[in-house]
């Protein structure tokens, strides 16, 4: 990678530039929270469903649960993938992603205040162009807030000492090393051709919640890790802003 | 049902009135055909995917195949349903519907002209309000035409004697007996409270392709069957018109 | 199809003639109802099993349930089919048929009078020659009556105001358009070579319970639908007679 | 068990007496061999299906294969069992039995003479009253012979030096210790109340092919093993006679 | 088989000689009983796990349950076998073996004295060289005793009239006819090349608990059955001695 | 966390101290590589199996494949877990771990030099005390080297220009924030009570291959990430040394 010539990303973005982010609330009408989130051409429908029961391991403990499921429509991608329901099982990638989404959102929920309820975040990818899991987390947060605000509005949950079940905000973004340069929010063209890919989940206080880096080409060094972490902080700050705008809108 | 007082449908529609029908082509960008079809609040994403292979039973016969898969996002409905991929199998209703969609669309395809290709129609319900299978068939037809037109435009398929692989049009609508009166295109409120429910698939020549009637409350009579068939003909004619407008648009 | 020359069906039957129908009660001894039904060479063993529990969605509601399962022995057909238990799942056709059988028989049962009991109708095809689902429904009705009569005889259920849990009778038959002529009760040779195939379930009052028509070759017209419906009425009337004879026998 | 008082078996049989054995050939018409075998109230339908292919591990070796599948109709027993196809897997007992049937019949087949063909023996229990696996083996042998004779008659297989693919005969019977006395061919009443149960598969030369004994109550001694083996020899000799009569009939 | 020349087994053992048997208690630390048993190169890890619940069919009856599961690490064998967890089901051989282990060990347990507890014996083959099921039973017995002794030591179970839940000992060994000679404890080289293979489970009183003989080559005679049974008695006596030494050690 | 008082880890280790690491080659005899690796009480059996075929997506490309499977014996843990083979599927955690192991080891393999072969690394946890995935990667590397050295020794693979299919070394370790202090190689007691847990895979050149950090308690900061990364480097350097000693020994 040349220091002299400026990097030209396939999308024409600067290294520290996110794709256009759109967060559309109320996309479908049945769910307690329903958000269509777009990171450029990546579009994920995130719904939050509230149920008055908890998994067996939590029964009778007065705590709630937040969990996630992830799916990709068969033709969200360039070539059609088999439908997981037809194959009879969810693949490793799907399970890995939905576990990540669930852990990430539980990090901003006070499960005691939630009471014995389960909120399930279904993240279904309508169109994929890289970064589906980070878009899913970012959008699912907004759907979660909508669902919890509904519970508060209907008086099903009461705030305690001013605190509500959701504290802070959670968002996620990918960073990577592409042609030797750290870049923010990789799209599919970059993702399939990068040296290192790292998904970062952070809260609005700048703390890391999850960090998953993989060397695709060659191993990455400490300074590259630092540069990617710094980029992620920038991206997350902007995403948290978009989330606020959407929730205020 | 009183002859005197006019029937008031929950939606305010007349007995022979369809819901608002919208057919939006190019909803996602990867598929060879991608249509978001709405019958009122029922919204189904129909994509057509072309692959250059056929199932084992057709290999080497010079014919193509058209098949369908159907899915419902977990929170497309009032209460969340389990994700079929997570349960590890597709339910009986899903299999029944996707077999119906496949048979219906094969009825307007000349598989010899298609050549050794498979077109898979994925119909995924984003929001359900009754009539998801009829909306799916109606939308999938448009996605299928787009995919075949693409093959013709790229010269991968050639018309023979002016004929292309898709002949005629196929659309579907539900009819039923609600509060004793035959009505067209039932929404969820009517569907869950009707005496008889019948799904009808027809071509643009007025021929029946599939007809599936079920007495929910009491058995229905020959004259009721006649009245429902007549309503279906009216509805199908309008749907075929909407398909043409969408394809011309 | 020539108007002049009379149609010769492979079996030598007239267009409106059923195959020989036999209904043998008590074929096996453990089940509360056990019927071997034959429509010509199609032979289906239908057993009715009574259990003192209901599915979760009915618990505590004081109502009973009637459900069906359908299976085909691997060598009931010309060539051996895989055993569904070995493949690890029931196919779409199986699920579709057993859902149809269950709905059809529930149409003649007063589930309140049945009390919190489940009656399961197992329909296993020993030999197939077309029309297995219609034979299954026709035979399962007799097994159901035997099971309910047993409950009444043992005093486990009491009739209320002269009414018992089974009201009326239910039978099923296939009709179709074969070589352009409407025919009744298609056997395999006709079924695999017909233009349209329709399965009809009716009660003894002449009301339709289920009607499933499929255009195999070309789409069918309103007048063909009428002709097939009329034939079905004739066939059902005869089948209901056979059921009565068997139950009286 | 008293030496003085003669043992009274629930069925009134003598200790060394088989139940009534019936072997009905040609029970269904599609299979190359189709036998309904009854050991008293135990009734098993055994079909032999010939296919011109072998499992992957035998391809190109010029040898054939003989295999078996076993199933029990849900209401073959006193109380209804779940359908294995619906549960999505075959239970351990089923797998164990079908492996036993397959091994037993391979013991009388010259797989080289069979050529690259598979014969599948489907043994489906229509009614169970103890001893289903031994009845299945005994009946499946007859179905196998019918299938092979058909191949010989049609000239698809030729005998070599007078030898055909099936040599000798194979039959099976259960023996046990019931109330301290060795008895032959246990029915359900005995089977569910015995100290020891042993299934024995032998050929017509008096050789053991399989022998599976289980102490249900207390461990059994060498002399009991001897007594049971002797009874089994008596039973097998009679069963082989029945097989011959059926094949000659 | 020559009478003159003495048989030379691949391992150099005499016909009535066991392989070296080692029983190592406390191989892992979490289980209530943990035994690594070796029959020569066959090595099986047997753990006993105690849980304070019983299967549904025993609830509220005051009795305990003993069950077993069997597994083989993918590369315990000469060539790698598929992992059953990855294939999505346990094979017939696995189910057959774990049912055998469970039945065998229940034969020495007083389930009333055990109380409402389940002891699960997990037998996992680390390395296979023939006889894995007999090694598993022999080792699982020791793990079971350790687990029950722990319950007694902690006072969770009390002996009644001097009796504890485990009575007597249970061990297992294979015998066979190899090159015409009865041999004890077949290793893989013998097992894959023998005429007859028989697995024998006995108690320390010389009683048979399970006996499963299979003619691999030709059918075996009564005198061969006798000779194999006699060898099994010799082998079991020695194995019971090893079990005692291990438990005393 | 107090700055003054030194941290006392449950095991008495210093913050930057690994548990005792043992790497025992040739633990079982059939596999091309077989290593029992211990990180303290965590013990994982890692075998490398070589097969002369590649997955479909690599056929005919002249490249090899390296993949991994992970399993945990049911009683490797404090309380017994269900056997995945019995449940019929591998859980999300299992799939996630085996994908991680596979990616990590592919990072040190030249798949072109390997030729059309698959090496499968089976990592089975015999006893768990935290860090099973990092022990698995560290041990699997040694098994992989043994397997490849065997191929080179037998001349099945040839080195090219001095290069062999395995370049460099790969090892893994966990780091975390426990009671506010960064610690190396967490055992179960620490793992179940830490604020942050991070698994790090590195090569012997100090490059990162995988890095997966999760905030269990509160979100972690950049400086904590730095401290953990530094600890990981120390740990990995020591582990690579142990690997070398084992391979030289």
mmCIF file with all atom_site columns, N, CA and C in Angstrom, chain F residues 151-170:
data_model
loop_
_atom_site.group_PDB
_atom_site.id
_atom_site.type_symbol
_atom_site.label_atom_id
_atom_site.label_alt_id
_atom_site.label_comp_id
_atom_site.label_asym_id
_atom_site.label_entity_id
_atom_site.label_seq_id
_atom_site.pdbx_PDB_ins_code
_atom_site.Cartn_x
_atom_site.Cartn_y
_atom_site.Cartn_z
_atom_site.occupancy
_atom_site.B_iso_or_equiv
_atom_site.pdbx_formal_charge
_atom_site.auth_seq_id
_atom_site.auth_comp_id
_atom_site.auth_asym_id
_atom_site.auth_atom_id
_atom_site.pdbx_PDB_model_num
ATOM 1  N N  . UNK F 1 151 ? 3.712  -37.347 6.692  1.00 0.00 ? 151 UNK F N  1
ATOM 2  C CA . UNK F 1 151 ? 3.543  -37.307 5.235  1.00 0.00 ? 151 UNK F CA 1
ATOM 3  C C  . UNK F 1 151 ? 4.878  -37.040 4.546  1.00 0.00 ? 151 UNK F C  1
ATOM 4  N N  . UNK F 1 152 ? 5.679  -36.144 5.138  1.00 0.00 ? 152 UNK F N  1
ATOM 5  C CA . UNK F 1 152 ? 6.989  -35.830 4.561  1.00 0.00 ? 152 UNK F CA 1
ATOM 6  C C  . UNK F 1 152 ? 7.915  -37.041 4.678  1.00 0.00 ? 152 UNK F C  1
ATOM 7  N N  . UNK F 1 153 ? 7.900  -37.679 5.852  1.00 0.00 ? 153 UNK F N  1
ATOM 8  C CA . UNK F 1 153 ? 8.787  -38.828 6.084  1.00 0.00 ? 153 UNK F CA 1
ATOM 9  C C  . UNK F 1 153 ? 8.469  -39.971 5.128  1.00 0.00 ? 153 UNK F C  1
ATOM 10 N N  . UNK F 1 154 ? 7.185  -40.162 4.833  1.00 0.00 ? 154 UNK F N  1
ATOM 11 C CA . UNK F 1 154 ? 6.799  -41.253 3.931  1.00 0.00 ? 154 UNK F CA 1
ATOM 12 C C  . UNK F 1 154 ? 6.878  -40.829 2.465  1.00 0.00 ? 154 UNK F C  1
ATOM 13 N N  . UNK F 1 155 ? 7.318  -39.590 2.258  1.00 0.00 ? 155 UNK F N  1
ATOM 14 C CA . UNK F 1 155 ? 7.487  -39.123 0.881  1.00 0.00 ? 155 UNK F CA 1
ATOM 15 C C  . UNK F 1 155 ? 6.180  -38.810 0.170  1.00 0.00 ? 155 UNK F C  1
ATOM 16 N N  . UNK F 1 156 ? 5.098  -38.759 0.896  1.00 0.00 ? 156 UNK F N  1
ATOM 17 C CA . UNK F 1 156 ? 3.817  -38.461 0.236  1.00 0.00 ? 156 UNK F CA 1
ATOM 18 C C  . UNK F 1 156 ? 3.723  -36.987 -0.127 1.00 0.00 ? 156 UNK F C  1
ATOM 19 N N  . UNK F 1 157 ? 4.436  -36.174 0.619  1.00 0.00 ? 157 UNK F N  1
ATOM 20 C CA . UNK F 1 157 ? 4.536  -34.744 0.317  1.00 0.00 ? 157 UNK F CA 1
ATOM 21 C C  . UNK F 1 157 ? 6.024  -34.432 0.227  1.00 0.00 ? 157 UNK F C  1
ATOM 22 N N  . UNK F 1 158 ? 6.343  -33.535 -0.664 1.00 0.00 ? 158 UNK F N  1
ATOM 23 C CA . UNK F 1 158 ? 7.746  -33.108 -0.746 1.00 0.00 ? 158 UNK F CA 1
ATOM 24 C C  . UNK F 1 158 ? 7.829  -31.626 -0.391 1.00 0.00 ? 158 UNK F C  1
ATOM 25 N N  . UNK F 1 159 ? 8.875  -31.258 0.316  1.00 0.00 ? 159 UNK F N  1
ATOM 26 C CA . UNK F 1 159 ? 9.103  -29.840 0.604  1.00 0.00 ? 159 UNK F CA 1
ATOM 27 C C  . UNK F 1 159 ? 9.481  -29.159 -0.708 1.00 0.00 ? 159 UNK F C  1
ATOM 28 N N  . UNK F 1 160 ? 9.088  -27.885 -0.872 1.00 0.00 ? 160 UNK F N  1
ATOM 29 C CA . UNK F 1 160 ? 9.459  -27.137 -2.079 1.00 0.00 ? 160 UNK F CA 1
ATOM 30 C C  . UNK F 1 160 ? 10.315 -25.955 -1.684 1.00 0.00 ? 160 UNK F C  1
ATOM 31 N N  . UNK F 1 161 ? 11.521 -25.920 -2.196 1.00 0.00 ? 161 UNK F N  1
ATOM 32 C CA . UNK F 1 161 ? 12.413 -24.803 -1.867 1.00 0.00 ? 161 UNK F CA 1
ATOM 33 C C  . UNK F 1 161 ? 12.583 -24.686 -0.362 1.00 0.00 ? 161 UNK F C  1
ATOM 34 N N  . UNK F 1 162 ? 12.649 -25.849 0.295  1.00 0.00 ? 162 UNK F N  1
ATOM 35 C CA . UNK F 1 162 ? 12.861 -25.835 1.743  1.00 0.00 ? 162 UNK F CA 1
ATOM 36 C C  . UNK F 1 162 ? 11.603 -25.595 2.547  1.00 0.00 ? 162 UNK F C  1
ATOM 37 N N  . UNK F 1 163 ? 10.503 -25.282 1.867  1.00 0.00 ? 163 UNK F N  1
ATOM 38 C CA . UNK F 1 163 ? 9.287  -24.992 2.611  1.00 0.00 ? 163 UNK F CA 1
ATOM 39 C C  . UNK F 1 163 ? 8.416  -26.243 2.730  1.00 0.00 ? 163 UNK F C  1
ATOM 40 N N  . UNK F 1 164 ? 7.830  -26.424 3.901  1.00 0.00 ? 164 UNK F N  1
ATOM 41 C CA . UNK F 1 164 ? 6.919  -27.546 4.122  1.00 0.00 ? 164 UNK F CA 1
ATOM 42 C C  . UNK F 1 164 ? 5.535  -26.948 4.350  1.00 0.00 ? 164 UNK F C  1
ATOM 43 N N  . UNK F 1 165 ? 4.479  -27.778 4.372  1.00 0.00 ? 165 UNK F N  1
ATOM 44 C CA . UNK F 1 165 ? 3.123  -27.216 4.440  1.00 0.00 ? 165 UNK F CA 1
ATOM 45 C C  . UNK F 1 165 ? 2.826  -26.420 5.713  1.00 0.00 ? 165 UNK F C  1
ATOM 46 N N  . UNK F 1 166 ? 3.557  -26.664 6.794  1.00 0.00 ? 166 UNK F N  1
ATOM 47 C CA . UNK F 1 166 ? 3.290  -25.880 7.997  1.00 0.00 ? 166 UNK F CA 1
ATOM 48 C C  . UNK F 1 166 ? 4.376  -24.829 8.151  1.00 0.00 ? 166 UNK F C  1
ATOM 49 N N  . UNK F 1 167 ? 3.988  -23.570 8.202  1.00 0.00 ? 167 UNK F N  1
ATOM 50 C CA . UNK F 1 167 ? 4.978  -22.508 8.423  1.00 0.00 ? 167 UNK F CA 1
ATOM 51 C C  . UNK F 1 167 ? 4.669  -21.831 9.751  1.00 0.00 ? 167 UNK F C  1
ATOM 52 N N  . UNK F 1 168 ? 5.725  -21.605 10.526 1.00 0.00 ? 168 UNK F N  1
ATOM 53 C CA . UNK F 1 168 ? 5.531  -20.951 11.815 1.00 0.00 ? 168 UNK F CA 1
ATOM 54 C C  . UNK F 1 168 ? 4.758  -21.818 12.775 1.00 0.00 ? 168 UNK F C  1
ATOM 55 N N  . UNK F 1 169 ? 4.391  -21.276 13.915 1.00 0.00 ? 169 UNK F N  1
ATOM 56 C CA . UNK F 1 169 ? 3.642  -22.000 14.926 1.00 0.00 ? 169 UNK F CA 1
ATOM 57 C C  . UNK F 1 169 ? 2.446  -21.158 15.334 1.00 0.00 ? 169 UNK F C  1
ATOM 58 N N  . UNK F 1 170 ? 1.419  -21.822 15.825 1.00 0.00 ? 170 UNK F N  1
ATOM 59 C CA . UNK F 1 170 ? 0.208  -21.144 16.271 1.00 0.00 ? 170 UNK F CA 1
ATOM 60 C C  . UNK F 1 170 ? -0.145 -21.654 17.658 1.00 0.00 ? 170 UNK F C  1
#
